[in-house]
């Protein structure tokens, strides 16, 4: 999943169809967020959990339909194309809102790259722990170094980051999509196997029980945090315009994109319901935050290893998918700011055996390496999977999934202030803002609490 900061027309094939657009959406949405859904449902219970999942899917689909109409401006069928989300915001809402949108997008990109560093390190550690448990028994003291794994991950990213542009990374997107479907399916299959094995975990209509599983205050905070985790699982608005830009112009792109959004979101929701509900049924109110690294499963250990390898491979690629637009933005800004700088302009082609020729830039080397190191350091300070995913989901859900699509739709339709449509659109937007704020508060509280009890260098 990625956000292009600029449109590179020569690299986009506008021959996409309903099938290809639906496939893009499904692979963009299904990712590491699926790993936390069993935990999220465990906080909410059998009644509220599925309702919240469906509510997020309906809101995501509805706002995606509004956004699809904003691909062209001012008319959704005959207007001028907007090649990125930011261009659409600028066309309908002006430069100031465009800058706010860009800020929200780049904050989301930075947050996701930190979250992926955390998730990959935990999965790498889980492989080592899984083999340790297999050799020494489930009660053995098997710990793995979170920090070491993050350093290894950062080293890989420093090398990949030196590729000059996103077009060199097209194959990473394909590998990432295959890996995300693979580990999601493994987790789902293991949940089904555990349920079929006759092990009955304790589940309730209202989720984690106050006084038994959690305290009253923990119940409130974890409920809020679970909203952020579910929001993170549905985030794909960043890439909708870019996906729509791959469609052929007849039939109209907005018509096809609305159908693709419905197919993509409904398919994803069905898969999420299976993962969340069956994961909750398998683990009950004690569901781990990440059901492939929290050791709700111990056997077959090799299959758990395969699942975690798939997570690591997926997120190694996905990290680059998310940080390349940020790299491009900063480098374009620097060139505009210092057009005569020899340091910025310097570039040398290096021949790499078996891999061909690669242009190497001193500026790119320093800036991109610094970014990777910084995100790794932040991940080392806050190495908490659920809390960080919840915070990213909370911060990006309202502005990117709801607010800007609603505002652009009303600008396009010239909706009168205080008309019924204006009123209920703003009620929707405000309600989602409240949900995002509650989710952010729950995630921040979780981060603070976990940080207080955190043992450096260990994955518990």
CSV table of N, CA and C in Angstrom, one decimal, residues 232-378:
chain,number,residue,atom,x,y,z
A,232,UNK,N,-7.2,0.8,12.0
A,232,UNK,CA,-5.9,0.6,11.2
A,232,UNK,C,-6.1,-0.5,10.2
A,233,UNK,N,-6.9,-1.6,10.6
A,233,UNK,CA,-7.1,-2.7,9.6
A,233,UNK,C,-7.8,-2.3,8.4
A,234,UNK,N,-8.6,-1.2,8.4
A,234,UNK,CA,-9.4,-0.7,7.3
A,234,UNK,C,-8.8,0.4,6.5
A,235,UNK,N,-7.6,0.9,6.9
A,235,UNK,CA,-7.1,2.1,6.2
A,235,UNK,C,-6.5,1.8,4.8
A,236,UNK,N,-7.2,2.4,3.8
A,236,UNK,CA,-6.7,2.3,2.5
A,236,UNK,C,-7.0,3.5,1.6
A,237,UNK,N,-7.7,4.5,2.3
A,237,UNK,CA,-8.1,5.7,1.5
A,237,UNK,C,-6.9,6.4,0.9
A,238,UNK,N,-5.7,6.3,1.5
A,238,UNK,CA,-4.5,6.9,1.0
A,238,UNK,C,-4.2,6.5,-0.5
A,239,UNK,N,-4.6,5.3,-0.8
A,239,UNK,CA,-4.2,4.8,-2.2
A,239,UNK,C,-5.4,4.7,-3.1
A,240,UNK,N,-6.6,5.1,-2.7
A,240,UNK,CA,-7.8,5.0,-3.6
A,240,UNK,C,-7.7,5.7,-4.9
A,241,UNK,N,-7.2,7.0,-4.8
A,241,UNK,CA,-7.1,7.8,-6.0
A,241,UNK,C,-6.1,7.2,-7.0
A,242,UNK,N,-5.0,6.7,-6.4
A,242,UNK,CA,-4.0,6.1,-7.2
A,242,UNK,C,-4.5,4.8,-7.9
A,243,UNK,N,-5.3,4.0,-7.2
A,243,UNK,CA,-5.9,2.8,-7.8
A,243,UNK,C,-6.8,3.2,-8.9
A,244,UNK,N,-7.6,4.2,-8.6
A,244,UNK,CA,-8.6,4.7,-9.6
A,244,UNK,C,-7.9,5.2,-10.9
A,245,UNK,N,-6.7,5.8,-10.7
A,245,UNK,CA,-6.0,6.3,-11.8
A,245,UNK,C,-5.6,5.2,-12.8
A,246,UNK,N,-5.6,4.0,-12.4
A,246,UNK,CA,-5.2,2.9,-13.3
A,246,UNK,C,-6.3,2.4,-14.1
A,247,UNK,N,-7.6,2.9,-13.9
A,247,UNK,CA,-8.7,2.4,-14.6
A,247,UNK,C,-8.8,3.1,-16.0
A,248,UNK,N,-9.4,2.3,-17.0
A,248,UNK,CA,-9.7,2.9,-18.3
A,248,UNK,C,-10.8,3.9,-18.1
A,249,UNK,N,-11.0,4.8,-19.0
A,249,UNK,CA,-11.9,5.9,-18.8
A,249,UNK,C,-13.4,5.6,-19.2
A,250,UNK,N,-13.5,4.4,-19.8
A,250,UNK,CA,-14.9,4.0,-20.2
A,250,UNK,C,-15.1,2.5,-19.8
A,251,UNK,N,-16.1,2.3,-19.0
A,251,UNK,CA,-17.1,3.2,-18.3
A,251,UNK,C,-16.4,4.1,-17.4
A,252,UNK,N,-17.1,5.2,-16.9
A,252,UNK,CA,-16.5,6.2,-16.1
A,252,UNK,C,-15.8,5.6,-14.9
A,253,UNK,N,-14.6,6.2,-14.6
A,253,UNK,CA,-13.8,5.6,-13.5
A,253,UNK,C,-14.5,5.6,-12.2
A,254,UNK,N,-15.3,6.6,-11.9
A,254,UNK,CA,-16.0,6.7,-10.6
A,254,UNK,C,-17.0,5.6,-10.4
A,255,UNK,N,-17.7,5.2,-11.5
A,255,UNK,CA,-18.7,4.2,-11.4
A,255,UNK,C,-18.0,2.8,-11.1
A,256,UNK,N,-16.9,2.6,-11.9
A,256,UNK,CA,-16.2,1.3,-11.7
A,256,UNK,C,-15.6,1.3,-10.3
A,257,UNK,N,-15.0,2.4,-9.8
A,257,UNK,CA,-14.3,2.4,-8.5
A,257,UNK,C,-15.3,2.2,-7.4
A,258,UNK,N,-16.5,2.7,-7.5
A,258,UNK,CA,-17.5,2.5,-6.4
A,258,UNK,C,-17.8,1.0,-6.3
A,259,UNK,N,-18.0,0.3,-7.5
A,259,UNK,CA,-18.2,-1.1,-7.5
A,259,UNK,C,-17.0,-1.9,-6.9
A,260,UNK,N,-15.8,-1.5,-7.3
A,260,UNK,CA,-14.6,-2.1,-6.8
A,260,UNK,C,-14.5,-1.9,-5.3
A,261,UNK,N,-14.8,-0.7,-4.8
A,261,UNK,CA,-14.7,-0.5,-3.4
A,261,UNK,C,-15.7,-1.4,-2.6
A,262,UNK,N,-16.9,-1.5,-3.1
A,262,UNK,CA,-17.9,-2.4,-2.5
A,262,UNK,C,-17.4,-3.8,-2.5
A,263,UNK,N,-16.9,-4.3,-3.6
A,263,UNK,CA,-16.4,-5.7,-3.7
A,263,UNK,C,-15.2,-5.9,-2.7
A,264,UNK,N,-14.2,-4.9,-2.8
A,264,UNK,CA,-13.0,-5.0,-2.0
A,264,UNK,C,-13.3,-4.9,-0.5
A,265,UNK,N,-14.1,-4.0,-0.1
A,265,UNK,CA,-14.4,-3.8,1.4
A,265,UNK,C,-15.2,-4.9,1.9
A,266,UNK,N,-16.2,-5.4,1.1
A,266,UNK,CA,-17.1,-6.5,1.6
A,266,UNK,C,-16.3,-7.8,1.7
A,267,UNK,N,-15.4,-8.0,0.7
A,267,UNK,CA,-14.5,-9.2,0.8
A,267,UNK,C,-13.6,-9.2,2.0
A,268,UNK,N,-13.0,-8.0,2.2
A,268,UNK,CA,-12.1,-7.9,3.3
A,268,UNK,C,-12.8,-8.0,4.6
A,269,UNK,N,-14.0,-7.5,4.7
A,269,UNK,CA,-14.8,-7.6,5.9
A,269,UNK,C,-15.2,-9.0,6.3
A,270,UNK,N,-15.5,-9.8,5.2
A,270,UNK,CA,-15.8,-11.2,5.4
A,270,UNK,C,-14.6,-11.9,6.0
A,271,UNK,N,-13.4,-11.6,5.4
A,271,UNK,CA,-12.2,-12.2,5.9
A,271,UNK,C,-11.9,-11.8,7.3
A,272,UNK,N,-12.1,-10.5,7.6
A,272,UNK,CA,-11.8,-10.0,8.9
A,272,UNK,C,-12.7,-10.6,10.0
A,273,UNK,N,-14.0,-10.7,9.6
A,273,UNK,CA,-15.0,-11.3,10.5
A,273,UNK,C,-14.5,-12.8,10.9
A,274,UNK,N,-14.1,-13.5,9.9
A,274,UNK,CA,-13.6,-14.9,10.1
A,274,UNK,C,-12.4,-14.8,11.1
A,275,UNK,N,-11.4,-14.0,10.7
A,275,UNK,CA,-10.2,-13.9,11.6
A,275,UNK,C,-10.5,-13.5,13.0
A,276,UNK,N,-11.3,-12.4,13.1
A,276,UNK,CA,-11.6,-11.8,14.4
A,276,UNK,C,-12.4,-12.7,15.3
A,277,UNK,N,-13.5,-13.2,14.7
A,277,UNK,CA,-14.5,-14.0,15.4
A,277,UNK,C,-13.9,-15.4,15.7
A,278,UNK,N,-13.3,-16.1,14.7
A,278,UNK,CA,-12.7,-17.4,15.0
A,278,UNK,C,-11.5,-17.3,15.9
A,279,UNK,N,-10.7,-16.2,15.8
A,279,UNK,CA,-9.6,-16.0,16.7
A,279,UNK,C,-10.1,-15.8,18.1
A,280,UNK,N,-11.2,-15.1,18.3
A,280,UNK,CA,-11.8,-14.9,19.6
A,280,UNK,C,-12.3,-16.2,20.2
A,281,UNK,N,-13.0,-17.0,19.3
A,281,UNK,CA,-13.5,-18.3,19.7
A,281,UNK,C,-12.4,-19.2,20.1
A,282,UNK,N,-11.2,-19.1,19.5
A,282,UNK,CA,-10.1,-20.0,19.8
A,282,UNK,C,-9.4,-19.6,21.1
A,283,UNK,N,-9.3,-18.3,21.3
A,283,UNK,CA,-8.5,-17.8,22.5
A,283,UNK,C,-9.3,-17.2,23.6
A,284,UNK,N,-10.5,-16.8,23.3
A,284,UNK,CA,-11.4,-16.3,24.3
A,284,UNK,C,-10.9,-14.9,24.8
A,285,UNK,N,-11.3,-14.5,26.0
A,285,UNK,CA,-11.0,-13.2,26.6
A,285,UNK,C,-9.5,-13.0,26.8
A,286,UNK,N,-8.7,-14.1,26.7
A,286,UNK,CA,-7.2,-13.9,26.9
A,286,UNK,C,-6.5,-13.9,25.5
A,287,UNK,N,-7.2,-13.6,24.5
A,287,UNK,CA,-6.6,-13.5,23.1
A,287,UNK,C,-5.4,-12.7,23.1
A,288,UNK,N,-4.3,-13.1,22.5
A,288,UNK,CA,-3.0,-12.3,22.5
A,288,UNK,C,-3.2,-11.2,21.5
A,289,UNK,N,-2.4,-10.1,21.7
A,289,UNK,CA,-2.4,-8.9,20.9
A,289,UNK,C,-2.1,-9.2,19.4
A,290,UNK,N,-1.2,-10.2,19.2
A,290,UNK,CA,-0.9,-10.6,17.9
A,290,UNK,C,-1.0,-12.2,17.9
A,291,UNK,N,-2.0,-12.7,17.1
A,291,UNK,CA,-2.2,-14.1,17.4
A,291,UNK,C,-1.2,-15.1,16.7
A,292,UNK,N,-0.2,-14.5,16.0
A,292,UNK,CA,0.9,-15.4,15.5
A,292,UNK,C,2.2,-15.2,16.3
A,293,UNK,N,2.3,-14.2,17.1
A,293,UNK,CA,3.5,-14.0,17.9
A,293,UNK,C,3.2,-14.1,19.4
A,294,UNK,N,1.9,-14.1,19.8
A,294,UNK,CA,1.6,-14.1,21.2
A,294,UNK,C,1.5,-15.5,21.8
A,295,UNK,N,1.8,-16.5,21.0
A,295,UNK,CA,1.8,-17.9,21.5
A,295,UNK,C,0.5,-18.4,22.1
A,296,UNK,N,-0.6,-18.0,21.3
A,296,UNK,CA,-1.8,-18.7,21.5
A,296,UNK,C,-1.7,-20.1,20.9
A,297,UNK,N,-0.8,-20.2,19.9
A,297,UNK,CA,-0.5,-21.4,19.2
A,297,UNK,C,1.0,-21.8,19.5
A,298,UNK,N,1.2,-23.1,19.8
A,298,UNK,CA,2.6,-23.6,19.9
A,298,UNK,C,2.9,-24.6,18.8
A,299,UNK,N,1.9,-25.3,18.3
A,299,UNK,CA,2.1,-26.3,17.3
A,299,UNK,C,1.1,-26.2,16.2
A,300,UNK,N,1.4,-26.7,15.0
A,300,UNK,CA,2.7,-27.1,14.5
A,300,UNK,C,3.7,-25.9,14.5
A,301,UNK,N,4.8,-26.1,15.1
A,301,UNK,CA,5.8,-25.0,15.3
A,301,UNK,C,6.3,-24.5,13.9
A,302,UNK,N,6.4,-25.4,13.0
A,302,UNK,CA,7.0,-25.0,11.7
A,302,UNK,C,6.0,-24.1,10.9
A,303,UNK,N,4.7,-24.4,11.1
A,303,UNK,CA,3.7,-23.6,10.4
A,303,UNK,C,3.7,-22.1,11.0
A,304,UNK,N,3.8,-22.1,12.3
A,304,UNK,CA,3.9,-20.7,13.0
A,304,UNK,C,5.1,-20.0,12.5
A,305,UNK,N,6.2,-20.8,12.3
A,305,UNK,CA,7.5,-20.1,11.8
A,305,UNK,C,7.2,-19.6,10.4
A,306,UNK,N,6.5,-20.4,9.5
A,306,UNK,CA,6.2,-20.0,8.2
A,306,UNK,C,5.4,-18.7,8.2
A,307,UNK,N,4.4,-18.7,9.1
A,307,UNK,CA,3.5,-17.5,9.2
A,307,UNK,C,4.3,-16.2,9.6
A,308,UNK,N,5.3,-16.4,10.5
A,308,UNK,CA,6.1,-15.2,11.0
A,308,UNK,C,7.1,-14.8,9.9
A,309,UNK,N,7.6,-15.8,9.2
A,309,UNK,CA,8.5,-15.5,8.0
A,309,UNK,C,7.8,-14.7,7.0
A,310,UNK,N,6.5,-15.1,6.7
A,310,UNK,CA,5.7,-14.3,5.8
A,310,UNK,C,5.4,-12.9,6.3
A,311,UNK,N,5.2,-12.7,7.6
A,311,UNK,CA,5.0,-11.4,8.1
A,311,UNK,C,6.3,-10.5,7.9
A,312,UNK,N,7.4,-11.1,8.2
A,312,UNK,CA,8.7,-10.4,8.1
A,312,UNK,C,9.0,-10.0,6.7
A,313,UNK,N,8.8,-10.9,5.7
A,313,UNK,CA,9.0,-10.7,4.3
A,313,UNK,C,8.0,-9.6,3.8
A,314,UNK,N,6.8,-9.7,4.2
A,314,UNK,CA,5.8,-8.7,3.8
A,314,UNK,C,6.2,-7.3,4.3
A,315,UNK,N,6.5,-7.2,5.5
A,315,UNK,CA,6.7,-5.9,6.1
A,315,UNK,C,8.1,-5.3,5.7
A,316,UNK,N,9.1,-6.1,5.3
A,316,UNK,CA,10.3,-5.6,4.8
A,316,UNK,C,10.0,-4.9,3.5
A,317,UNK,N,9.1,-5.5,2.7
A,317,UNK,CA,8.7,-4.8,1.4
A,317,UNK,C,7.8,-3.6,1.7
A,318,UNK,N,6.8,-3.8,2.6
A,318,UNK,CA,5.8,-2.8,2.8
A,318,UNK,C,6.4,-1.5,3.4
A,319,UNK,N,7.5,-1.7,4.2
A,319,UNK,CA,8.2,-0.5,4.8
A,319,UNK,C,8.7,0.4,3.6
A,320,UNK,N,9.2,-0.2,2.6
A,320,UNK,CA,9.7,0.6,1.5
A,320,UNK,C,8.5,1.2,0.7
A,321,UNK,N,7.4,0.5,0.6
A,321,UNK,CA,6.3,1.0,-0.1
A,321,UNK,C,5.8,2.3,0.6
A,322,UNK,N,5.8,2.3,1.9
A,322,UNK,CA,5.4,3.5,2.7
A,322,UNK,C,6.4,4.6,2.7
A,323,UNK,N,7.7,4.3,2.8
A,323,UNK,CA,8.6,5.4,3.0
A,323,UNK,C,9.1,6.0,1.7
A,324,UNK,N,9.0,5.4,0.6
A,324,UNK,CA,9.4,5.9,-0.7
A,324,UNK,C,8.7,7.3,-1.0
A,325,UNK,N,7.4,7.4,-0.8
A,325,UNK,CA,6.8,8.7,-1.1
A,325,UNK,C,7.4,9.8,-0.2
A,326,UNK,N,7.7,9.5,1.1
A,326,UNK,CA,8.3,10.4,2.0
A,326,UNK,C,9.7,10.8,1.6
A,327,UNK,N,10.4,9.8,1.1
A,327,UNK,CA,11.8,10.1,0.6
A,327,UNK,C,11.7,11.1,-0.6
A,328,UNK,N,10.7,10.8,-1.5
A,328,UNK,CA,10.6,11.6,-2.7
A,328,UNK,C,10.2,13.0,-2.4
A,329,UNK,N,9.3,13.2,-1.4
A,329,UNK,CA,8.9,14.5,-1.0
A,329,UNK,C,10.0,15.4,-0.4
A,330,UNK,N,10.8,14.8,0.5
A,330,UNK,CA,11.9,15.5,1.2
A,330,UNK,C,12.9,15.9,0.2
A,331,UNK,N,13.3,14.9,-0.7
A,331,UNK,CA,14.3,15.2,-1.7
A,331,UNK,C,13.9,16.2,-2.7
A,332,UNK,N,12.6,16.2,-3.1
A,332,UNK,CA,12.1,17.3,-4.0
A,332,UNK,C,12.2,18.6,-3.4
A,333,UNK,N,11.8,18.7,-2.1
A,333,UNK,CA,11.8,19.9,-1.3
A,333,UNK,C,13.2,20.5,-1.2
A,334,UNK,N,14.2,19.6,-0.9
A,334,UNK,CA,15.6,20.0,-0.7
A,334,UNK,C,16.1,20.5,-2.0
A,335,UNK,N,15.8,19.9,-3.1
A,335,UNK,CA,16.3,20.4,-4.4
A,335,UNK,C,15.7,21.8,-4.8
A,336,UNK,N,14.4,22.0,-4.4
A,336,UNK,CA,13.8,23.3,-4.7
A,336,UNK,C,14.4,24.4,-3.7
A,337,UNK,N,14.8,23.9,-2.5
A,337,UNK,CA,15.3,24.9,-1.5
A,337,UNK,C,16.7,25.3,-1.8
A,338,UNK,N,17.5,24.3,-2.2
A,338,UNK,CA,18.9,24.6,-2.5
A,338,UNK,C,19.3,24.1,-3.9
A,339,UNK,N,18.8,24.8,-5.0
A,339,UNK,CA,18.9,24.3,-6.3
A,339,UNK,C,20.4,24.2,-6.8
A,340,UNK,N,21.3,25.0,-6.2
A,340,UNK,CA,22.7,25.0,-6.7
A,340,UNK,C,23.6,24.1,-5.8
A,341,UNK,N,23.1,23.3,-4.9
A,341,UNK,CA,23.9,22.5,-4.0
A,341,UNK,C,24.5,21.4,-4.8
A,342,UNK,N,25.9,21.3,-4.7
A,342,UNK,CA,26.6,20.2,-5.4
A,342,UNK,C,26.3,18.9,-4.6
A,343,UNK,N,26.2,19.0,-3.3
A,343,UNK,CA,25.9,17.8,-2.5
A,343,UNK,C,24.6,17.1,-2.9
A,344,UNK,N,23.6,17.9,-3.1
A,344,UNK,CA,22.3,17.4,-3.5
A,344,UNK,C,22.3,16.8,-4.9
A,345,UNK,N,23.1,17.4,-5.8
A,345,UNK,CA,23.1,17.0,-7.2
A,345,UNK,C,24.0,15.9,-7.5
A,346,UNK,N,25.0,15.6,-6.6
A,346,UNK,CA,26.0,14.6,-6.9
A,346,UNK,C,25.4,13.2,-7.0
A,347,UNK,N,25.8,12.5,-8.0
A,347,UNK,CA,25.3,11.1,-8.1
A,347,UNK,C,26.3,10.3,-9.0
A,348,UNK,N,26.5,9.1,-8.5
A,348,UNK,CA,27.5,8.2,-9.2
A,348,UNK,C,26.9,6.9,-9.5
A,349,UNK,N,27.1,6.3,-10.7
A,349,UNK,CA,26.5,5.0,-11.0
A,349,UNK,C,27.5,3.9,-10.5
A,350,UNK,N,27.0,3.0,-9.7
A,350,UNK,CA,27.8,1.9,-9.2
A,350,UNK,C,27.3,0.6,-9.8
A,351,UNK,N,28.2,-0.2,-10.3
A,351,UNK,CA,27.9,-1.5,-10.9
A,351,UNK,C,27.9,-2.6,-9.8
A,352,UNK,N,26.8,-3.2,-9.5
A,352,UNK,CA,26.7,-4.2,-8.5
A,352,UNK,C,26.6,-5.6,-9.2
A,353,UNK,N,27.5,-6.5,-8.9
A,353,UNK,CA,27.6,-7.8,-9.5
A,353,UNK,C,26.2,-8.5,-9.4
A,354,UNK,N,25.7,-9.1,-10.5
A,354,UNK,CA,24.5,-9.8,-10.6
A,354,UNK,C,23.2,-9.0,-10.5
A,355,UNK,N,23.4,-7.7,-10.1
A,355,UNK,CA,22.2,-6.8,-9.9
A,355,UNK,C,22.1,-5.7,-10.9
A,356,UNK,N,23.2,-5.4,-11.6
A,356,UNK,CA,23.1,-4.3,-12.6
A,356,UNK,C,23.7,-3.0,-12.0
A,357,UNK,N,23.3,-1.9,-12.7
A,357,UNK,CA,23.9,-0.6,-12.3
A,357,UNK,C,22.9,0.2,-11.4
A,358,UNK,N,23.4,0.8,-10.4
A,358,UNK,CA,22.5,1.6,-9.5
A,358,UNK,C,23.2,3.0,-9.2
A,359,UNK,N,22.4,4.0,-9.4
A,359,UNK,CA,22.9,5.4,-9.1
A,359,UNK,C,22.9,5.6,-7.6
A,360,UNK,N,24.1,6.1,-7.1
A,360,UNK,CA,24.3,6.3,-5.6
A,360,UNK,C,24.4,7.8,-5.4
A,361,UNK,N,23.7,8.4,-4.5
A,361,UNK,CA,23.7,9.8,-4.2
A,361,UNK,C,24.1,10.0,-2.8
A,362,UNK,N,25.2,10.8,-2.5
A,362,UNK,CA,25.6,11.1,-1.1
A,362,UNK,C,24.4,11.6,-0.2
A,363,UNK,N,23.6,12.5,-0.8
A,363,UNK,CA,22.5,13.1,0.0
A,363,UNK,C,21.5,12.0,0.3
A,364,UNK,N,21.2,11.2,-0.7
A,364,UNK,CA,20.2,10.1,-0.5
A,364,UNK,C,20.7,9.1,0.5
A,365,UNK,N,22.0,8.8,0.5
A,365,UNK,CA,22.6,7.9,1.4
A,365,UNK,C,22.5,8.4,2.9
A,366,UNK,N,22.8,9.7,3.1
A,366,UNK,CA,22.8,10.3,4.4
A,366,UNK,C,21.3,10.4,4.9
A,367,UNK,N,20.5,11.0,4.1
A,367,UNK,CA,19.1,11.3,4.5
A,367,UNK,C,18.3,10.1,4.7
A,368,UNK,N,18.3,9.1,3.8
A,368,UNK,CA,17.5,7.9,3.9
A,368,UNK,C,18.0,7.0,5.1
A,369,UNK,N,19.3,6.9,5.2
A,369,UNK,CA,19.9,6.2,6.3
A,369,UNK,C,19.5,6.8,7.7
A,370,UNK,N,19.5,8.1,7.7
A,370,UNK,CA,19.1,8.8,9.0
A,370,UNK,C,17.7,8.5,9.3
A,371,UNK,N,16.8,8.5,8.3
A,371,UNK,CA,15.4,8.2,8.5
A,371,UNK,C,15.2,6.8,9.1
A,372,UNK,N,15.8,5.8,8.4
A,372,UNK,CA,15.6,4.5,8.9
A,372,UNK,C,16.1,4.3,10.3
A,373,UNK,N,17.3,4.9,10.6
A,373,UNK,CA,17.8,4.8,12.0
A,373,UNK,C,16.9,5.4,13.0
A,374,UNK,N,16.3,6.6,12.6
A,374,UNK,CA,15.4,7.3,13.5
A,374,UNK,C,14.2,6.5,13.8
A,375,UNK,N,13.6,5.9,12.8
A,375,UNK,CA,12.4,5.1,13.0
A,375,UNK,C,12.7,3.9,13.8
A,376,UNK,N,13.9,3.3,13.6
A,376,UNK,CA,14.3,2.1,14.4
A,376,UNK,C,14.4,2.5,15.9
A,377,UNK,N,15.0,3.7,16.1
A,377,UNK,CA,15.2,4.1,17.5
A,377,UNK,C,13.8,4.3,18.2
A,378,UNK,N,12.9,5.0,17.5
A,378,UNK,CA,11.6,5.2,18.1
A,378,UNK,C,10.9,3.8,18.4
